[in-house]
PDB file of C-alpha atoms in Angstrom:
ATOM      1  CA  MET A  82       1.979  22.690  -3.469  1.00 40.00           C
ATOM      2  CA  ASN A  83      -1.170  22.752  -1.365  1.00 39.00           C
ATOM      3  CA  MET A  84       0.096  23.672   2.064  1.00 34.00           C
ATOM      4  CA  LYS A  85      -2.865  22.032   3.808  1.00 37.00           C
ATOM      5  CA  HIS A  86      -0.660  18.956   3.881  1.00 38.00           C
ATOM      6  CA  VAL A  87       1.785  20.658   6.233  1.00 33.00           C
ATOM      7  CA  VAL A  88       2.040  18.749   9.483  1.00 33.00           C
ATOM      8  CA  VAL A  89      -0.881  19.531  11.782  1.00 34.00           C
ATOM      9  CA  ALA A  90       0.038  19.582  15.459  1.00 33.00           C
ATOM     10  CA  LEU A  91      -2.753  17.934  17.377  1.00 34.00           C
ATOM     11  CA  GLY A  92      -1.261  18.596  20.780  1.00 38.00           C
ATOM     12  CA  VAL A  93      -2.662  15.329  22.090  1.00 36.00           C
ATOM     13  CA  VAL A  94      -1.542  14.754  25.640  1.00 31.00           C
ATOM     14  CA  LEU A  95      -1.314  11.059  26.403  1.00 35.00           C
ATOM     15  CA  GLY A  96      -1.514  11.253  30.169  1.00 37.00           C
ATOM     16  CA  ALA A  97       0.370  12.520  33.169  1.00 33.00           C
ATOM     17  CA  PHE A  98       3.642  10.815  32.407  1.00 35.00           C
ATOM     18  CA  GLY A  99       6.540  12.881  33.696  1.00 38.00           C
ATOM     19  CA  ALA A 100       9.389  13.559  31.301  1.00 38.00           C
ATOM     20  CA  ALA A 101      12.359  11.363  31.960  1.00 40.00           C
ATOM     21  CA  SER A 102      15.873  11.138  30.707  1.00 42.00           C
ATOM     22  CA  VAL A 103      16.221   7.908  28.776  1.00 46.00           C
ATOM     23  CA  SER A 104      18.855   6.376  26.554  1.00 51.00           C
ATOM     24  CA  ALA A 105      18.630   5.440  22.910  1.00 51.00           C
ATOM     25  CA  GLY A 106      16.410   2.385  22.502  1.00 79.00           C
ATOM     26  CA  GLU A 107      14.532   3.222  25.668  1.00 86.00           C
ATOM     27  CA  VAL A 108      13.088   6.236  23.878  1.00 85.00           C
ATOM     28  CA  GLU A 109      11.588   4.070  21.142  1.00 87.00           C
ATOM     29  CA  ASP A 110      10.237   1.592  23.680  1.00 87.00           C
ATOM     30  CA  ARG A 111       8.720   4.376  25.763  1.00 86.00           C
ATOM     31  CA  ILE A 112       6.966   5.936  22.770  1.00 87.00           C
ATOM     32  CA  SER A 113       5.649   2.583  21.600  1.00 87.00           C
ATOM     33  CA  GLU A 114       4.328   1.725  25.058  1.00 85.00           C
ATOM     34  CA  ARG A 115       2.596   5.063  25.544  1.00 86.00           C
ATOM     35  CA  LEU A 116       0.944   5.035  22.142  1.00 83.00           C
ATOM     36  CA  THR A 117      -0.247   1.469  22.569  1.00 84.00           C
ATOM     37  CA  GLN A 118      -1.760   2.312  25.955  1.00 83.00           C
ATOM     38  CA  ALA A 119      -3.304   5.586  24.810  1.00 81.00           C
ATOM     39  CA  VAL A 120      -4.804   4.512  21.476  1.00 80.00           C
ATOM     40  CA  PRO A 121      -6.965   1.352  21.716  1.00 80.00           C
ATOM     41  CA  GLY A 122      -6.326  -1.073  18.872  1.00 78.00           C
ATOM     42  CA  LEU A 123      -3.162   0.651  17.667  1.00 79.00           C
ATOM     43  CA  LYS A 124      -0.284  -1.680  16.872  1.00 82.00           C
ATOM     44  CA  VAL A 125       3.098  -0.024  16.534  1.00 84.00           C
ATOM     45  CA  VAL A 126       5.294  -1.591  13.850  1.00 81.00           C
ATOM     46  CA  SER A 127       8.371   0.601  14.268  1.00 85.00           C
ATOM     47  CA  VAL A 128       9.665   3.727  16.000  1.00 88.00           C
ATOM     48  CA  LYS A 129      12.726   5.622  14.812  1.00 87.00           C
ATOM     49  CA  GLU A 130      14.176   9.109  14.857  1.00 87.00           C
ATOM     50  CA  SER A 131      12.874  11.295  12.043  1.00 87.00           C
ATOM     51  CA  GLU A 132      14.842  13.807  10.025  1.00 85.00           C
ATOM     52  CA  ALA A 133      13.328  16.578  12.149  1.00 87.00           C
ATOM     53  CA  LYS A 134      15.229  16.946  15.399  1.00 87.00           C
ATOM     54  CA  GLY A 135      13.111  16.059  18.418  1.00 87.00           C
ATOM     55  CA  LEU A 136      10.497  14.074  16.475  1.00 90.00           C
ATOM     56  CA  TYR A 137      10.208  10.314  16.207  1.00 90.00           C
ATOM     57  CA  GLU A 138       8.511   8.595  13.288  1.00 88.00           C
ATOM     58  CA  VAL A 139       6.022   5.891  14.265  1.00 87.00           C
ATOM     59  CA  GLN A 140       4.706   3.370  11.745  1.00 82.00           C
ATOM     60  CA  SER A 141       1.487   1.571  12.631  1.00 79.00           C
ATOM     61  CA  ASN A 142       0.086  -1.687  11.320  1.00 72.00           C
ATOM     62  CA  ASN A 143      -2.514   0.090   9.161  1.00 69.00           C
ATOM     63  CA  GLY A 144       0.100   2.020   7.217  1.00 69.00           C
ATOM     64  CA  ASP A 145      -0.373   5.316   9.046  1.00 78.00           C
ATOM     65  CA  THR A 146       2.600   7.472  10.041  1.00 85.00           C
ATOM     66  CA  ILE A 147       2.516   9.353  13.342  1.00 86.00           C
ATOM     67  CA  TYR A 148       5.126  11.681  14.803  1.00 90.00           C
ATOM     68  CA  ALA A 149       5.825  11.821  18.524  1.00 89.00           C
ATOM     69  CA  THR A 150       8.002  13.868  20.821  1.00 89.00           C
ATOM     70  CA  GLU A 151      10.827  12.098  22.651  1.00 87.00           C
ATOM     71  CA  ASP A 152       8.794  11.758  25.832  1.00 85.00           C
ATOM     72  CA  GLY A 153       5.841  10.328  23.898  1.00 84.00           C
ATOM     73  CA  GLN A 154       3.536  12.988  25.292  1.00 84.00           C
ATOM     74  CA  TYR A 155       2.669  14.882  22.119  1.00 88.00           C
ATOM     75  CA  LEU A 156       1.603  13.557  18.736  1.00 86.00           C
ATOM     76  CA  MET A 157       1.447  15.051  15.284  1.00 86.00           C
ATOM     77  CA  THR A 158      -0.319  13.636  12.255  1.00 85.00           C
ATOM     78  CA  GLY A 159       0.010  14.621   8.626  1.00 85.00           C
ATOM     79  CA  ASP A 160       2.870  14.772   6.178  1.00 87.00           C
ATOM     80  CA  LEU A 161       6.229  16.084   7.323  1.00 89.00           C
ATOM     81  CA  LEU A 162       7.647  18.411   4.676  1.00 92.00           C
ATOM     82  CA  LYS A 163      11.253  19.529   4.245  1.00 90.00           C
ATOM     83  CA  ILE A 164      12.485  22.627   2.447  1.00 91.00           C
ATOM     84  CA  THR A 165      15.436  21.788   0.200  1.00 89.00           C
ATOM     85  CA  ASP A 166      17.398  23.602  -2.477  1.00 87.00           C
ATOM     86  CA  GLN A 167      15.208  21.833  -5.042  1.00 86.00           C
ATOM     87  CA  GLY A 168      11.928  22.796  -3.391  1.00 88.00           C
ATOM     88  CA  ILE A 169       9.712  21.073  -0.861  1.00 92.00           C
ATOM     89  CA  ALA A 170      10.228  17.356  -0.261  1.00 89.00           C
ATOM     90  CA  ASN A 171       7.651  15.096   1.380  1.00 89.00           C
ATOM     91  CA  VAL A 172       9.617  13.223   4.040  1.00 88.00           C
ATOM     92  CA  THR A 173       6.604  11.196   5.164  1.00 86.00           C
ATOM     93  CA  GLU A 174       5.760   9.930   1.699  1.00 87.00           C
ATOM     94  CA  ALA A 175       9.363   8.881   1.190  1.00 88.00           C
ATOM     95  CA  ALA A 176       9.142   6.850   4.408  1.00 85.00           C
ATOM     96  CA  ARG A 177       5.819   5.322   3.316  1.00 86.00           C
ATOM     97  CA  THR A 178       7.351   4.338   0.000  1.00 90.00           C
ATOM     98  CA  GLU A 179      10.287   2.554   1.629  1.00 89.00           C
ATOM     99  CA  ALA A 180       8.013   0.803   4.145  1.00 87.00           C
ATOM    100  CA  ARG A 181       5.702  -0.256   1.318  1.00 91.00           C
ATOM    101  CA  ARG A 182       8.631  -1.628  -0.685  1.00 94.00           C
ATOM    102  CA  GLU A 183       9.792  -3.668   2.297  1.00 92.00           C
ATOM    103  CA  MET A 184       6.302  -5.042   3.038  1.00 91.00           C
ATOM    104  CA  MET A 185       5.766  -6.061  -0.575  1.00 95.00           C
ATOM    105  CA  ALA A 186       9.204  -7.705  -0.671  1.00 95.00           C
ATOM    106  CA  ASP A 187       8.507  -9.577   2.570  1.00 94.00           C
ATOM    107  CA  TYR A 188       5.188 -10.869   1.238  1.00 94.00           C
ATOM    108  CA  GLY A 189       6.602 -11.719  -2.175  1.00 93.00           C
ATOM    109  CA  ASN A 190       4.468 -12.878  -5.069  1.00 91.00           C
ATOM    110  CA  LYS A 191       2.939 -15.915  -3.438  1.00 89.00           C
ATOM    111  CA  GLY A 192      -0.589 -16.457  -4.628  1.00 95.00           C
ATOM    112  CA  VAL A 193      -0.641 -13.652  -7.177  1.00 97.00           C
ATOM    113  CA  ILE A 194      -2.520 -14.067 -10.445  1.00 98.00           C
ATOM    114  CA  SER A 195       0.165 -13.106 -12.918  1.00 97.00           C
ATOM    115  CA  PHE A 196       0.051 -11.945 -16.514  1.00 98.00           C
ATOM    116  CA  PRO A 197       3.751 -12.141 -17.423  1.00 97.00           C
ATOM    117  CA  ALA A 198       5.470 -10.267 -20.224  1.00 96.00           C
ATOM    118  CA  LYS A 199       7.559 -12.433 -22.555  1.00 95.00           C
ATOM    119  CA  ASN A 200      10.312  -9.817 -22.674  1.00 93.00           C
ATOM    120  CA  GLU A 201      10.011  -8.587 -19.084  1.00 96.00           C
ATOM    121  CA  LYS A 202      11.423  -5.143 -18.399  1.00 97.00           C
ATOM    122  CA  ALA A 203       9.357  -4.142 -15.378  1.00 97.00           C
ATOM    123  CA  VAL A 204       6.843  -5.567 -12.912  1.00 97.00           C
ATOM    124  CA  VAL A 205       3.793  -3.819 -11.497  1.00 97.00           C
ATOM    125  CA  ASN A 206       1.806  -5.165  -8.564  1.00 98.00           C
ATOM    126  CA  VAL A 207      -1.852  -4.249  -8.883  1.00 98.00           C
ATOM    127  CA  PHE A 208      -4.334  -4.455  -6.020  1.00 98.00           C
ATOM    128  CA  THR A 209      -7.581  -5.090  -7.838  1.00 97.00           C
ATOM    129  CA  ASP A 210     -11.307  -5.583  -7.378  1.00 96.00           C
ATOM    130  CA  ILE A 211     -13.187  -7.784  -9.845  1.00 95.00           C
ATOM    131  CA  ASP A 212     -16.146  -5.409 -10.067  1.00 93.00           C
ATOM    132  CA  CYS A 213     -14.287  -2.075 -10.100  1.00 95.00           C
ATOM    133  CA  PRO A 214     -14.947  -0.323 -13.472  1.00 96.00           C
ATOM    134  CA  TYR A 215     -11.489   1.214 -13.700  1.00 97.00           C
ATOM    135  CA  CYS A 216      -9.903  -2.096 -12.708  1.00 97.00           C
ATOM    136  CA  ARG A 217     -11.673  -3.604 -15.693  1.00 97.00           C
ATOM    137  CA  LYS A 218     -10.452  -0.792 -17.915  1.00 97.00           C
ATOM    138  CA  LEU A 219      -6.891  -1.432 -16.757  1.00 97.00           C
ATOM    139  CA  HIS A 220      -7.302  -5.160 -17.334  1.00 97.00           C
ATOM    140  CA  ASP A 221      -8.370  -4.526 -20.929  1.00 97.00           C
ATOM    141  CA  GLU A 222      -4.914  -3.026 -21.443  1.00 98.00           C
ATOM    142  CA  VAL A 223      -2.921  -5.847 -19.865  1.00 98.00           C
ATOM    143  CA  PRO A 224      -1.981  -7.276 -23.307  1.00 97.00           C
ATOM    144  CA  GLN A 225      -0.654  -3.830 -24.247  1.00 97.00           C
ATOM    145  CA  LEU A 226       1.288  -3.625 -20.976  1.00 98.00           C
ATOM    146  CA  ASN A 227       2.754  -7.064 -21.687  1.00 98.00           C
ATOM    147  CA  ASP A 228       3.809  -5.890 -25.149  1.00 97.00           C
ATOM    148  CA  TYR A 229       5.690  -3.025 -23.473  1.00 97.00           C
ATOM    149  CA  GLY A 230       7.522  -5.609 -21.354  1.00 97.00           C
ATOM    150  CA  ILE A 231       5.488  -5.043 -18.190  1.00 98.00           C
ATOM    151  CA  THR A 232       4.448  -8.051 -16.118  1.00 98.00           C
ATOM    152  CA  VAL A 233       1.209  -7.523 -14.209  1.00 98.00           C
ATOM    153  CA  ASN A 234       0.808  -9.285 -10.864  1.00 98.00           C
ATOM    154  CA  TYR A 235      -2.671  -9.094  -9.360  1.00 98.00           C
ATOM    155  CA  TYR A 236      -3.197  -8.943  -5.609  1.00 98.00           C
ATOM    156  CA  ALA A 237      -6.720  -9.295  -4.247  1.00 98.00           C
ATOM    157  CA  PHE A 238      -8.426  -6.238  -2.828  1.00 97.00           C
ATOM    158  CA  PRO A 239     -12.233  -6.730  -2.967  1.00 96.00           C
ATOM    159  CA  ARG A 240     -13.246  -3.299  -1.694  1.00 93.00           C
ATOM    160  CA  SER A 241     -16.463  -4.545  -0.083  1.00 92.00           C
ATOM    161  CA  GLY A 242     -14.421  -6.696   2.272  1.00 93.00           C
ATOM    162  CA  PRO A 243     -14.706 -10.290   3.525  1.00 93.00           C
ATOM    163  CA  ASN A 244     -17.954 -12.229   3.395  1.00 91.00           C
ATOM    164  CA  THR A 245     -19.329 -10.240   0.455  1.00 95.00           C
ATOM    165  CA  ALA A 246     -20.307 -11.262  -3.067  1.00 93.00           C
ATOM    166  CA  SER A 247     -17.314  -9.472  -4.577  1.00 94.00           C
ATOM    167  CA  PHE A 248     -14.931 -11.177  -2.155  1.00 96.00           C
ATOM    168  CA  LYS A 249     -16.425 -14.573  -3.009  1.00 96.00           C
ATOM    169  CA  LYS A 250     -16.132 -13.806  -6.715  1.00 96.00           C
ATOM    170  CA  TYR A 251     -12.404 -13.197  -6.322  1.00 97.00           C
ATOM    171  CA  GLU A 252     -12.044 -16.464  -4.416  1.00 97.00           C
ATOM    172  CA  SER A 253     -13.795 -18.274  -7.273  1.00 97.00           C
ATOM    173  CA  VAL A 254     -11.391 -16.723  -9.778  1.00 97.00           C
ATOM    174  CA  TRP A 255      -8.393 -17.676  -7.667  1.00 98.00           C
ATOM    175  CA  CYS A 256      -9.633 -21.245  -7.175  1.00 97.00           C
ATOM    176  CA  ALA A 257     -10.387 -21.765 -10.879  1.00 97.00           C
ATOM    177  CA  ASP A 258      -8.341 -24.307 -12.820  1.00 95.00           C
ATOM    178  CA  ASP A 259      -7.297 -21.537 -15.226  1.00 97.00           C
ATOM    179  CA  GLN A 260      -6.880 -18.393 -13.142  1.00 97.00           C
ATOM    180  CA  GLN A 261      -6.008 -16.147 -16.064  1.00 97.00           C
ATOM    181  CA  ALA A 262      -9.031 -17.224 -18.101  1.00 97.00           C
ATOM    182  CA  ALA A 263     -11.280 -16.845 -15.061  1.00 97.00           C
ATOM    183  CA  MET A 264      -9.887 -13.352 -14.415  1.00 97.00           C
ATOM    184  CA  ASP A 265     -10.461 -12.402 -18.049  1.00 97.00           C
ATOM    185  CA  ALA A 266     -14.062 -13.608 -17.836  1.00 97.00           C
ATOM    186  CA  ALA A 267     -14.798 -11.939 -14.513  1.00 96.00           C
ATOM    187  CA  LYS A 268     -13.250  -8.626 -15.612  1.00 96.00           C
ATOM    188  CA  ALA A 269     -15.411  -8.763 -18.746  1.00 95.00           C
ATOM    189  CA  GLY A 270     -18.520  -9.102 -16.592  1.00 93.00           C
ATOM    190  CA  ARG A 271     -19.105 -12.752 -17.396  1.00 95.00           C
ATOM    191  CA  SER A 272     -19.999 -15.211 -14.678  1.00 92.00           C
ATOM    192  CA  VAL A 273     -17.371 -17.469 -13.188  1.00 93.00           C
ATOM    193  CA  PRO A 274     -18.369 -20.848 -11.700  1.00 94.00           C
ATOM    194  CA  ASP A 275     -18.406 -20.775  -7.911  1.00 94.00           C
ATOM    195  CA  ALA A 276     -15.320 -22.433  -6.497  1.00 94.00           C
ATOM    196  CA  SER A 277     -13.753 -22.684  -3.088  1.00 93.00           C
ATOM    197  CA  CYS A 278     -10.353 -23.764  -1.875  1.00 96.00           C
ATOM    198  CA  GLU A 279      -7.643 -22.637   0.493  1.00 96.00           C
ATOM    199  CA  ASN A 280      -6.694 -19.242  -0.910  1.00 97.00           C
ATOM    200  CA  PRO A 281      -4.747 -16.035  -0.101  1.00 97.00           C
ATOM    201  CA  VAL A 282      -7.534 -13.536  -0.907  1.00 97.00           C
ATOM    202  CA  GLY A 283      -8.023 -12.488   2.715  1.00 96.00           C
ATOM    203  CA  GLU A 284      -4.276 -12.290   3.317  1.00 96.00           C
ATOM    204  CA  GLN A 285      -3.742 -10.121   0.247  1.00 97.00           C
ATOM    205  CA  TYR A 286      -6.661  -7.897   1.214  1.00 97.00           C
ATOM    206  CA  GLU A 287      -5.023  -7.297   4.603  1.00 94.00           C
ATOM    207  CA  LEU A 288      -1.682  -6.638   2.899  1.00 95.00           C
ATOM    208  CA  GLY A 289      -3.383  -3.967   0.801  1.00 95.00           C
ATOM    209  CA  GLY A 290      -4.581  -2.255   3.948  1.00 91.00           C
ATOM    210  CA  ARG A 291      -1.091  -2.295   5.428  1.00 89.00           C
ATOM    211  CA  VAL A 292       0.549  -0.755   2.374  1.00 91.00           C
ATOM    212  CA  GLY A 293      -2.043   2.011   2.203  1.00 90.00           C
ATOM    213  CA  VAL A 294      -4.493   0.891  -0.478  1.00 93.00           C
ATOM    214  CA  THR A 295      -7.716   2.899  -0.150  1.00 90.00           C
ATOM    215  CA  GLY A 296      -9.201   2.333  -3.593  1.00 93.00           C
ATOM    216  CA  THR A 297      -8.688   0.269  -6.725  1.00 96.00           C
ATOM    217  CA  PRO A 298      -6.822  -0.138  -8.888  1.00 97.00           C
ATOM    218  CA  ALA A 299      -3.745   0.623  -6.807  1.00 97.00           C
ATOM    219  CA  ILE A 300      -0.483   0.027  -8.668  1.00 98.00           C
ATOM    220  CA  VAL A 301       2.592  -0.594  -6.535  1.00 97.00           C
ATOM    221  CA  LEU A 302       5.846  -0.152  -8.424  1.00 97.00           C
ATOM    222  CA  GLU A 303       9.023  -2.082  -7.695  1.00 95.00           C
ATOM    223  CA  ASP A 304      10.542   0.840  -5.777  1.00 95.00           C
ATOM    224  CA  GLY A 305       7.528   1.034  -3.449  1.00 95.00           C
ATOM    225  CA  ASN A 306       5.858   4.043  -5.041  1.00 95.00           C
ATOM    226  CA  MET A 307       2.108   3.726  -5.477  1.00 96.00           C
ATOM    227  CA  VAL A 308       0.041   4.927  -8.410  1.00 95.00           C
ATOM    228  CA  ARG A 309      -3.519   5.355  -7.231  1.00 94.00           C
ATOM    229  CA  GLY A 310      -6.190   4.747  -9.836  1.00 94.00           C
ATOM    230  CA  TYR A 311      -6.282   3.862 -13.513  1.00 96.00           C
ATOM    231  CA  VAL A 312      -3.393   4.935 -15.733  1.00 95.00           C
ATOM    232  CA  PRO A 313      -3.409   4.296 -19.510  1.00 97.00           C
ATOM    233  CA  ALA A 314      -0.929   1.623 -20.547  1.00 97.00           C
ATOM    234  CA  GLN A 315       1.176   3.952 -22.670  1.00 97.00           C
ATOM    235  CA  ARG A 316       1.479   6.535 -19.912  1.00 96.00           C
ATOM    236  CA  LEU A 317       2.416   3.878 -17.365  1.00 97.00           C
ATOM    237  CA  ALA A 318       5.107   2.551 -19.697  1.00 97.00           C
ATOM    238  CA  GLU A 319       6.404   6.086 -20.208  1.00 96.00           C
ATOM    239  CA  GLY A 320       6.503   6.630 -16.447  1.00 95.00           C
ATOM    240  CA  LEU A 321       8.564   3.461 -16.082  1.00 95.00           C
ATOM    241  CA  GLY A 322      11.024   4.741 -18.681  1.00 95.00           C
ATOM    242  CA  LEU A 323      10.166   2.060 -21.222  1.00 95.00           C
ATOM    243  CA  LEU A 324       9.112   4.437 -24.033  1.00 90.00           C
TER     244      LEU A 324
END
């Protein structure tokens, strides 16, 4: 394992707050308050004790994980690793996976463009961009994935962001009378008639940011694990234990 991922102590002092003895619950509130005051724009989603004694795990609204001391005075960023009898385990990634699973479950499948398998054995949630070459390559294999029993649910993630041509193209696909046919056409590089309606493209794009999508395609499995980038259909089915 590349040890550059070992937690890097930044030693960031958040101000002249004196250490104080506080009870459980107050610790989390104190950390949240200090981080919010010290880092403009940061929104703390949760604070809880980590596996490492003396460190608290902080989840932010953009999917980042930060570690803080009990007094909230020192921060660490990076992945927290744990030495076990089986080797080195990534504690931070395990936490990200669980948080991702919960966020996807909370959002549900509202507004997804779905390509369901007739004999469904697994579901993959794919954050996709209409114009992304590897997204198109993955889409070409959706019939094969369906044959393996894998339902594909598409969530919008136009990488160029709101108010761009790619974003508008996804909205047109979503607002089409036949979403699947429009997706097929758009992924094949054919034009799709402009259409507008109330749609969840922006909401899904923001969801992608929260669960840690940085590129497309990003495949979120049912257990919250994320596969970043294109994976051939057969290999994905093998990874899901279907072959």
